[in-house]
Every structure is written in structure tokens, then in C-alpha cells.
Coordinates of C-alpha atoms in Angstrom, one line a residue:
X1 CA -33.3 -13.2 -8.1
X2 CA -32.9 -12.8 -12.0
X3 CA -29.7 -12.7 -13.7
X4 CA -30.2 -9.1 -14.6
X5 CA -31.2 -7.7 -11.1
X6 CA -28.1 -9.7 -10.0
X7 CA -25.8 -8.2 -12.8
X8 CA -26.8 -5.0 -11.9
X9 CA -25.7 -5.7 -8.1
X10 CA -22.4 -6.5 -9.1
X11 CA -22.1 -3.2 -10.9
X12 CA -23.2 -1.1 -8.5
X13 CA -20.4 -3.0 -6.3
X14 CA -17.9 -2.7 -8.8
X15 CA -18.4 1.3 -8.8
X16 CA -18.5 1.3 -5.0
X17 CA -15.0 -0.3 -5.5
X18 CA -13.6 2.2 -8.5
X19 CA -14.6 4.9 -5.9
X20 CA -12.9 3.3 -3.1
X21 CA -9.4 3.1 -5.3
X22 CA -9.5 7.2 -5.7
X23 CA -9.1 7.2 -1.4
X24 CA -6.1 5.4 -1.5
X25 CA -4.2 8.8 -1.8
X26 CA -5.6 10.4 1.2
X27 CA -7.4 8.0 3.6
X28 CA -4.5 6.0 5.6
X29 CA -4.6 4.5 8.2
X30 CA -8.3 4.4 7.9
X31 CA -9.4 1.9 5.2
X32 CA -10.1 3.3 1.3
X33 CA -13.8 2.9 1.0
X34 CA -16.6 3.3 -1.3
X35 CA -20.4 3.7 -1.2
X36 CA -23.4 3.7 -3.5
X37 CA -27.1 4.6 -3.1
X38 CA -29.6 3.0 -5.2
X39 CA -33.3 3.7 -5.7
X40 CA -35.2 2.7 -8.4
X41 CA -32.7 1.2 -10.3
X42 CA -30.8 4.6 -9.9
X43 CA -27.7 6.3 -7.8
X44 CA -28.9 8.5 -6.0
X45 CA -26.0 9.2 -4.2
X46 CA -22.3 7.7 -4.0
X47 CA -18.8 8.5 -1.9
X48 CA -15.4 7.4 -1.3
X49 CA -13.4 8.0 2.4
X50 CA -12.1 11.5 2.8
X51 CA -8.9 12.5 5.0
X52 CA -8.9 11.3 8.6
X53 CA -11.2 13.8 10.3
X54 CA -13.2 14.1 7.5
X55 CA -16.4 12.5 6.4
X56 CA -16.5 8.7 5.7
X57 CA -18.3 7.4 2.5
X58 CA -21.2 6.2 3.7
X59 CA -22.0 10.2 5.1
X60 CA -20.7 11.7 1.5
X61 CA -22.9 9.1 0.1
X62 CA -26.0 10.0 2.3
X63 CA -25.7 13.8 1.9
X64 CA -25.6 13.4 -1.4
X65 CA -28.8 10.9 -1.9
X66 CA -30.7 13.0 0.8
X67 CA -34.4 12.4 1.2
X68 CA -33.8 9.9 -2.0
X69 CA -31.8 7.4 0.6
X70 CA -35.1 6.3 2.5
X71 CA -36.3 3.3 1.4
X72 CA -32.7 2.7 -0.8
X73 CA -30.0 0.2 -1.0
X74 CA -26.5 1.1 -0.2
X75 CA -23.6 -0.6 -1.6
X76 CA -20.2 -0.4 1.0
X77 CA -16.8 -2.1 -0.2
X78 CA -16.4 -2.6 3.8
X79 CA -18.7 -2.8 6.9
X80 CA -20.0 1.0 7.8
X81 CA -18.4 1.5 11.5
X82 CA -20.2 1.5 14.7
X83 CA -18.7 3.4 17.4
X84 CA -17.3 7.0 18.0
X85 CA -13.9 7.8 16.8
X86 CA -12.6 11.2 14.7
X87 CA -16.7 10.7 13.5
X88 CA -20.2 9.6 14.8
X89 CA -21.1 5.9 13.9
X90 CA -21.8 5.5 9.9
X91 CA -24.3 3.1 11.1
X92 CA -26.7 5.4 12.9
X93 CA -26.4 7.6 10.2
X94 CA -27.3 5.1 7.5
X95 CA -30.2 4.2 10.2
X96 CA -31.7 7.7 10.4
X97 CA -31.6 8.3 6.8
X98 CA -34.2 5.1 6.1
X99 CA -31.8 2.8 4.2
X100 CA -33.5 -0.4 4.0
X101 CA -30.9 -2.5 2.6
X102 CA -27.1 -2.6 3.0
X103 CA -24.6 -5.1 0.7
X104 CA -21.1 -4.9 1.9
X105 CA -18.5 -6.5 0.7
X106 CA -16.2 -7.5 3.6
X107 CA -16.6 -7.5 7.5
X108 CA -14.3 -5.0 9.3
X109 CA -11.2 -7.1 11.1
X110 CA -11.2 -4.1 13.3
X111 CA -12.3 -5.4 16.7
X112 CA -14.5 -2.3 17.5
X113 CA -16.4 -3.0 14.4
X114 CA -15.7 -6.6 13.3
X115 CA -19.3 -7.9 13.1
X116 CA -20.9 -5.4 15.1
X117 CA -22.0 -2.8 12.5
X118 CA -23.7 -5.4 10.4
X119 CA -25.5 -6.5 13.8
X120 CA -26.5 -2.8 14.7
X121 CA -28.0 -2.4 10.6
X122 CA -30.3 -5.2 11.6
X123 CA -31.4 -4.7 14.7
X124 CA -32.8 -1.6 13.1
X125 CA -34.5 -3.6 10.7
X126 CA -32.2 -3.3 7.9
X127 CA -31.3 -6.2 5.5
X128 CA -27.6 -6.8 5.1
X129 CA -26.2 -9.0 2.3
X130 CA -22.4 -9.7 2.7
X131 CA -19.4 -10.9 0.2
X132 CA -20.2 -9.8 -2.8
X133 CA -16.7 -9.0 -4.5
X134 CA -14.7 -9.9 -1.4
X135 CA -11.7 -10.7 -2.8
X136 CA -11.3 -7.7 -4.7
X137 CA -12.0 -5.5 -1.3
X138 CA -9.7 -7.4 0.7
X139 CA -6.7 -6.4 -1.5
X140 CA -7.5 -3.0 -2.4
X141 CA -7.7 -3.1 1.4
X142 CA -5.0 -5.1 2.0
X143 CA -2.6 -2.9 4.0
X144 CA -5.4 -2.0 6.7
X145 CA -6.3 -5.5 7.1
X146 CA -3.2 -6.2 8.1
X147 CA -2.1 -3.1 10.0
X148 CA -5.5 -3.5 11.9
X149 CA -4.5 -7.2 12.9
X150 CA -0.8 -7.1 13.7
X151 CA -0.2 -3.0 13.8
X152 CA 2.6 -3.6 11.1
X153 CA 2.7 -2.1 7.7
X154 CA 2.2 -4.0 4.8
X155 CA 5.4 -4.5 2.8
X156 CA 5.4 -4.7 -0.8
X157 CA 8.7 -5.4 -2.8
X158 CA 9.1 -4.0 -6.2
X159 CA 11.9 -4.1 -8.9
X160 CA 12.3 -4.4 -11.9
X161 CA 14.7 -6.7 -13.8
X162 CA 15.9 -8.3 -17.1
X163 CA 14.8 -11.9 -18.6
X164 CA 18.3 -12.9 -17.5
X165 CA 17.1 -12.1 -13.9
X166 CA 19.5 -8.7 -13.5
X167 CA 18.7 -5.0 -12.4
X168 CA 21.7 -3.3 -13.2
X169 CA 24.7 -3.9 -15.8
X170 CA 28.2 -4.8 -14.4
X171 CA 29.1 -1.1 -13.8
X172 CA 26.1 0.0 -12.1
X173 CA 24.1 1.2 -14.7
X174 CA 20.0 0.5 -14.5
X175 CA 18.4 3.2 -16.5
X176 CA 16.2 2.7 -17.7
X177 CA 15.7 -1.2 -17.4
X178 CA 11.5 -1.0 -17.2
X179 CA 10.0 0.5 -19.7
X180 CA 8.0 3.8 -19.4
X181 CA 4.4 2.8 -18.6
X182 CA 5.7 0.8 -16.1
X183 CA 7.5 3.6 -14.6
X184 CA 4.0 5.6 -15.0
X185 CA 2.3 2.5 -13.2
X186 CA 4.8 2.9 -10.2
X187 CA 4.5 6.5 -9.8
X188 CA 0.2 5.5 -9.0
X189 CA 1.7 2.7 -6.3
X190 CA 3.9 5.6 -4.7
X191 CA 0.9 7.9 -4.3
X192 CA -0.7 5.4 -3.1
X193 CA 1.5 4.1 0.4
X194 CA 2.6 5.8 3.0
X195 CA 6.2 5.0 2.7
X196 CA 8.9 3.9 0.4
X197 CA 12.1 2.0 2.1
X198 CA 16.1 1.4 0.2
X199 CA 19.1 0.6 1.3
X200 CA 21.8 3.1 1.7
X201 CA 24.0 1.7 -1.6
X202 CA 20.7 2.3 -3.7
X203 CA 21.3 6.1 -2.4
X204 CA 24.8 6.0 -3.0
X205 CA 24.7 4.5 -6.5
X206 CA 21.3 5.9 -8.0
X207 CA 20.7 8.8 -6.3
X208 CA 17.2 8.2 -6.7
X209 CA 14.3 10.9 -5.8
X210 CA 11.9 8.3 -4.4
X211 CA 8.9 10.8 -4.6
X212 CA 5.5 10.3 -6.3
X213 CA 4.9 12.8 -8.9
X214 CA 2.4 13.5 -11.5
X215 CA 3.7 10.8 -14.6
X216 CA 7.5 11.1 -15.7
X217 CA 7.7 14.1 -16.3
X218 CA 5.1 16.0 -13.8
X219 CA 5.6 18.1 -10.5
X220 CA 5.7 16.3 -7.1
X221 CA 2.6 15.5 -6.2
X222 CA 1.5 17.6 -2.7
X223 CA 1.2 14.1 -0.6
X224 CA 4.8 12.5 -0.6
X225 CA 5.3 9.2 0.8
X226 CA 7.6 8.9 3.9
X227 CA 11.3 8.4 2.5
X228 CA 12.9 5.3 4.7
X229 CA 16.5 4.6 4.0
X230 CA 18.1 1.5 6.0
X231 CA 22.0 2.7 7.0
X232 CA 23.0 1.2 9.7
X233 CA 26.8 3.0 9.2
X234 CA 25.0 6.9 8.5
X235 CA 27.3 6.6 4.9
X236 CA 24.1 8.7 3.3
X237 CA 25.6 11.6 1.6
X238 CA 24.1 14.8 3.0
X239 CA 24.0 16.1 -0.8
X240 CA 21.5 13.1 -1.2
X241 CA 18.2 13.9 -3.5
X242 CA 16.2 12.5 -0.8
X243 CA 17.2 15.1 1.5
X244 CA 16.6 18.1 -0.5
X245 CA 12.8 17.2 -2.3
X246 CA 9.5 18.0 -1.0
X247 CA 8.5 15.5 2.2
X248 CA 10.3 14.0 4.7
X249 CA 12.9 11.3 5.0
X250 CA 14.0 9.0 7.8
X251 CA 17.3 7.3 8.2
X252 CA 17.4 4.0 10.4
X253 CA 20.6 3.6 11.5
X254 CA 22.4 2.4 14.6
X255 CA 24.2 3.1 17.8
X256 CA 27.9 2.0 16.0
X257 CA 27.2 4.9 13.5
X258 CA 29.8 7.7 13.4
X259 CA 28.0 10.8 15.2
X260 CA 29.2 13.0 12.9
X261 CA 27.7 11.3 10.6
X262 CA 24.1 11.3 12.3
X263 CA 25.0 14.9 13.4
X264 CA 25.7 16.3 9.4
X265 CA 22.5 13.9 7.9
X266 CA 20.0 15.3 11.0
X267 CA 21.6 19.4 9.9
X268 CA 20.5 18.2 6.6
X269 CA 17.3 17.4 7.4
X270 CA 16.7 13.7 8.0
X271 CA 15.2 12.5 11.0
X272 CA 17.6 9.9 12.2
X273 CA 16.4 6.9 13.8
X274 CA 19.0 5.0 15.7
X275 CA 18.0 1.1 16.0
X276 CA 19.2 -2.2 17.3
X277 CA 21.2 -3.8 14.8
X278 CA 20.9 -7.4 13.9
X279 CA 24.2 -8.9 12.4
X280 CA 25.3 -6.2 10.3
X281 CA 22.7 -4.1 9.4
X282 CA 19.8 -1.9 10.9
X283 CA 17.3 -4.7 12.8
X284 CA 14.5 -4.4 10.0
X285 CA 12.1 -6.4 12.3
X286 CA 11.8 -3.4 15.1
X287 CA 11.8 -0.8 12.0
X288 CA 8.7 -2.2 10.8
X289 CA 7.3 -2.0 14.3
X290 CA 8.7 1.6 14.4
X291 CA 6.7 2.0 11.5
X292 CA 3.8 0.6 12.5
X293 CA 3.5 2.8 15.9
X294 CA 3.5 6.0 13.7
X295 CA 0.8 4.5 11.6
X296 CA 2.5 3.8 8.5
X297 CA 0.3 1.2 7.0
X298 CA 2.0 0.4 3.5
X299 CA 5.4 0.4 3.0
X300 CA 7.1 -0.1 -0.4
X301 CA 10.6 -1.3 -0.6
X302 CA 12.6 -0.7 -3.8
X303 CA 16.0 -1.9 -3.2
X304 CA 18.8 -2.9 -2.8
X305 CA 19.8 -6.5 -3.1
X306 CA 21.0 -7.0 0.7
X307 CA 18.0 -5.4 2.2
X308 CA 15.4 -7.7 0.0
X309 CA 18.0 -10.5 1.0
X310 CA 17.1 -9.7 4.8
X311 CA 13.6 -9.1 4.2
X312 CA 12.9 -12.3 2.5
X313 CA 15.0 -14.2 5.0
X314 CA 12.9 -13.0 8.0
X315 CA 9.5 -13.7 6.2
X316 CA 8.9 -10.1 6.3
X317 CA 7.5 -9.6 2.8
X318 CA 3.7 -9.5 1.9
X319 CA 3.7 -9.0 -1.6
X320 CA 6.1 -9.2 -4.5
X321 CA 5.8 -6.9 -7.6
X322 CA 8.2 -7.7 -10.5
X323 CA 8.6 -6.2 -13.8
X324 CA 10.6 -8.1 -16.4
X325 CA 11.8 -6.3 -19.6
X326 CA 12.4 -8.1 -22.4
X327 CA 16.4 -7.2 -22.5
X328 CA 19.0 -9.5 -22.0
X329 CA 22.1 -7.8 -20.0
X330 CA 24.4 -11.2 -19.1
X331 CA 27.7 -10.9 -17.4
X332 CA 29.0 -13.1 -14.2
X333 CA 29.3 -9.2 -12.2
X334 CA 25.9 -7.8 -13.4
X335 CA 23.8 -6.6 -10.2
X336 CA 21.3 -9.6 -8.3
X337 CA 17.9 -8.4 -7.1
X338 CA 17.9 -10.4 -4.4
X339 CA 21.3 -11.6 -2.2
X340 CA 21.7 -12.5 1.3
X341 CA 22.5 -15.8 2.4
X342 CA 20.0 -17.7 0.5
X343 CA 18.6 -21.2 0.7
X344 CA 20.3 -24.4 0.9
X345 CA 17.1 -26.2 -0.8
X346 CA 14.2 -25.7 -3.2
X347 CA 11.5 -26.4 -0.8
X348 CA 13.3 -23.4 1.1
X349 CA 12.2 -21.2 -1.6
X350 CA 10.0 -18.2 -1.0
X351 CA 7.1 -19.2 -2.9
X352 CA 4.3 -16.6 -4.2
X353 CA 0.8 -17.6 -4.3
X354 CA -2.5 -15.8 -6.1
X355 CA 0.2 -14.9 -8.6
X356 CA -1.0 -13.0 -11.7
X357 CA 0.8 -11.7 -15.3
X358 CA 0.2 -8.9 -16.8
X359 CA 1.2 -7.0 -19.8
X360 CA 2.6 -2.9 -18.9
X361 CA 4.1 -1.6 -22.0
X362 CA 6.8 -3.7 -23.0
X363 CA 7.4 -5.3 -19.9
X364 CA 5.9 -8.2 -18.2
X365 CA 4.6 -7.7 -14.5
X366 CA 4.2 -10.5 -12.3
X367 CA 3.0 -10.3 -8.9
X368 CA 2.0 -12.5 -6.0
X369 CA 1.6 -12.7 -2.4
X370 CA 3.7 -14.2 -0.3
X371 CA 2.9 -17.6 0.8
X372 CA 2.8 -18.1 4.8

């Protein structure tokens, strides 16, 4: 094949991918997905997942190629599915319509697929050409893959800090310590997962909103994240932002909790969870499986200290997301990101692997996955 039919390949992956990032918002738990038609050198019709329910992007794809898709070539970011769920089987669709040749980018781990769709594309006759941009559709699909293997959500840690390694001055204060594109860039992360998790101080002292809205200083954005706050004593005041803003909020907490505590944060509107606890706080291992049972692929945790402490210590991080800002704040009391008991050792370390830097505004953003 010639370079340029090969360069043109990758692009038409690369916009089945850009196409697959805009489903992010609305397509959990089913996987973000994007689709491409080609005839002639042309699109003839492309797609991205719509809401559970809805149509997949293979079958917004087809409908829009119509009688163009026979004899075409569809690009997929992930393999079309084969069986009967909310929808009919991508694959007999992409069968009827006369495709003749499918490139996807990753096998489905999902065990009702996993292999099978490819098989059914070319048992009809239909050539299938697989990995091209694989790594980039594993992690824009990064949270299903996981959630579809182990049926826990994939936990990203985010916070930002100084170059002296601190998130908030001796008395508390933290705003702003990343700088505002940064802010803008988590804003797109929170409309993007299906939950964001802090501890109760990070309530207590911030106050924060934890909502995705529509840049600094836009309206909440109609999907809102799931709210998660880990308090294993119910100290969350019931004046809390979190309580009064558009979505819902859950408070883990446990049986030792004062019940007129649980009782004033449930009249406020919370749903209160009560868990097992593990030492002194909330058991974060059975919250994530909570989680995971109501299909909360993604979560994103943004604070406090102890609960990234506990997180890290039980190895239940996936990802790490830190943005440094290029400010100096000192001071032997200043605020830690991360506490908890620590290790003894270097080669105890969490260590991050695939790492990347990036420039966002002033600040630098480094992130990395955690190494296993």
C-alpha cells in the first residue's frame, strides 16, 4: 500500500477518534465510539455513540452514508457489537448495508463481543483490518475497559499544587493555585465522568461546588457528575454547596455516624450511604464496588490529603493528573497533597508509568498511569 493511501487511513481513524471524544458526555457505561464511511476517497457518512438506548455509531454512521455505504470502508475506534442488548447487533447492520471493509482500532474486552464481531464481519465476507491507533482508543476508552473487566470504576486523581509540592498555604487558603486554563481543562474532565469523589474536610474547608459547568464562568451544564463525599463521622454541613446545586450527591459514611447527623444530611438531600469502615475512615475498597454496581464507570477524586493517602495505599488509583503552578508557597504547616502513612522505602514508591508533560496556561500538567 502507498504511503498516501496509508496516510489517508490514519486520518480517517484519527476523525473516527475526534468523533468518539464528543460521546464522552453522554454515552457511559457504554464505550465513547466513533465511525466513518469512506467511498471513493470520500465520507460518506460518519457517527459517534448516542445515550444508552439510542443509536450506536456505526447505525448513525450508516443512516447517514445510505445507499453510498455498499461497497465502502468503515472506520470504528472499537469493534461494532454483535449481540442484542438496548439495540440490534451493529454487525448485521454494517452487513446488510454492503460494507466491504471494516478497520477498527481495538477488540471489545467485553466477553459478549470480545472477538466475535470481527469474526461475524468476516464470515460475511467482509475484510477487517485491526490496531490502527490502538493506543489512543484504549485511553480515550479507558474507563470501560476497565469497568467491563473488573466492574469497578476507573479512578483518576487530580490536584493541583505548587513547585514546592503544596496545595494550600498554612491557613487554608488554595485559591486560586492553578491557573485559569487549567481550571477550564478540568471543567471538560468533569463533564466527561460519571462521578467526582472528596473527603469531608475538603467540604468543610473549600466549600467547593464540584459541578461541571460551561468554562469559569458559565451555567451548570444539564449532565452533572455524581457528587461522592467520603464521611465516615456525617460532619458534612447540611448548608453544604454540594447539597443545594443541580445533581445529586452521595455521602459514604458509616454505622458509628451520629444519626442525627445522617437524619439532617438525608432532609437535606443527600443520599446517605452507610459503609463498613476500615480503620478510621469509610472502607473505600467496597465504595468503589458500590460504585461499580450502579454503573459508575469513571470516578474522579479531588481531594483531600487523607483520602489520596488511603487511595494510594490500597493501590486503588489508575491514573494521576497533576498540575504544578509555577508559585512557590513554603512554610513547615502549608497543606500536603498526599498523607497517610507513607512508605518506609523508595522502591515502595507509587510509581507512574506512560507519563507525559504538558504545557496548560501557566502551569505544567503531568500525568501518568499507575504502574501495577
Amino acid at each position: 500500500m502507498s504511503q498516501v493511501a496509508t496516510s489517508k487511513r490514519t486520518d480517517y481513524m484519527q476523525r473516527a477518534l475526534s468523533l468518539a471524544r464528543l460521546a464522552l458526555v453522554h454515552a457511559s457505561p457504554n464505550p465513547a465510539v466513533g465511525a466513518v464511511i469512506v467511498k471513493d476517497d470520500t465520507i460518506v457518512g460518519e457517527g459517534y455513540t448516542q445515550p444508552p438506548g439510542s443509536h450506536h455509531a456505526e447505525i448513525v454512521a450508516l443512516r447517514q452514508a445510505e445507499d453510498k455505504a455498499r461497497g465502502a470502508t468503515m472506520y470504528v475506534t472499537l469493534e461494532p457489537c454483535c449481540h442484542h442488548g438496548r439495540t440490534p447487533p451493529c454487525t448485521s447492520a454494517i452487513i446488510d448495508a454492503g460494507i466491504a471493509e471494516v478497520h477498527l482500532s481495538i477488540i471489545d474486552p467485553n466477553l459478549r463481543v470480545c472477538g466475535r464481531g470481527k469474526a461475524a464481519l468476516e464470515a460475511a465476507g467482509i475484510r477487517t483490518v485491526v490496531g490502527e491507533h490502538e493506543e489512543a482508543a484504549q485511553e480515550l476508552n479507558e474507563a470501560y475497559i476497565k469497568f467491563i473487566s473488573t466492574g469497578l470504576p476507573f479512578v483518576l486523581g487530580k490536584f493541583a499544587m505548587s513547585l514546592d509540592g503544596k496545595i494550600a498555604t498554612k491557613t487554608g487558603d488554595s485559591k486560586w493555585i492553578s491557573g485559569e486554563q487549567s481550571r477550564r481543562y478540568v471543567h471538560t474532565l468533569r463533564s466527561q465522568i460519571d462521578a467526582i469523589m472528596v473527603g469531608v474536610e475538603t467540604i468543610i474547608r473549600d466549600d467547593p461546588q464540584l459541578t461541571a459547568r460551561a468554562g469559569l464562568d458559565g451555567g451548570q451544564l444539564e449532565r452533572q457528575p455524581l457528587r461522592v463525599v467520603v464521611d465516615s463521622a456525617a460532619r458534612t454541613p447540611p448548608s453544604a454547596r454540594v447539597l443545594n446545586l443541580p445533581g445529586k450527591t452521595m455521602i459514604a459514611t458509616t454505622r458509628e455516624a451520629d444519626p442525627a447527623r445522617k437524619k439532617a444530611l438525608e432532609d437535606a438531600g443527600a443520599e446517605m450511604l452507610e459503609l463498613p469502615s476500615r480503620g478510621r475512615m469509610v472502607d473505600l475498597e467496597v465504595l468503589l464496588k458500590v460504585l461499580g454496581e450502579r454503573q459508575i464507570i469513571s470516578l474522579m477524586v479531588e481531594g483531600g490529603a487523607v483520602v489520596f493517602g488511603s487511595l494510594f495505599e490500597q493501590s486503588l488509583i489508575d491514573k494521576v493528573l497533576v498540575f504544578i503552578a509555577p508559585m512557590i508557597i513554603g512554610g513547615e504547616e502549608a497543606k500536603n497533597p498526599v498523607e497517610g502513612k507513607g512508605v518506609e522505602k523508595l522502591a515502595q514508591a507509587t510509581h507512574l508509568i506512560r507519563t507525559r508533560m504538558e504545557g496548560v496556561g501557566s502551569d505544567m500538567l503531568i500525568s501518568g498511569y499507575v504502574a501495577r
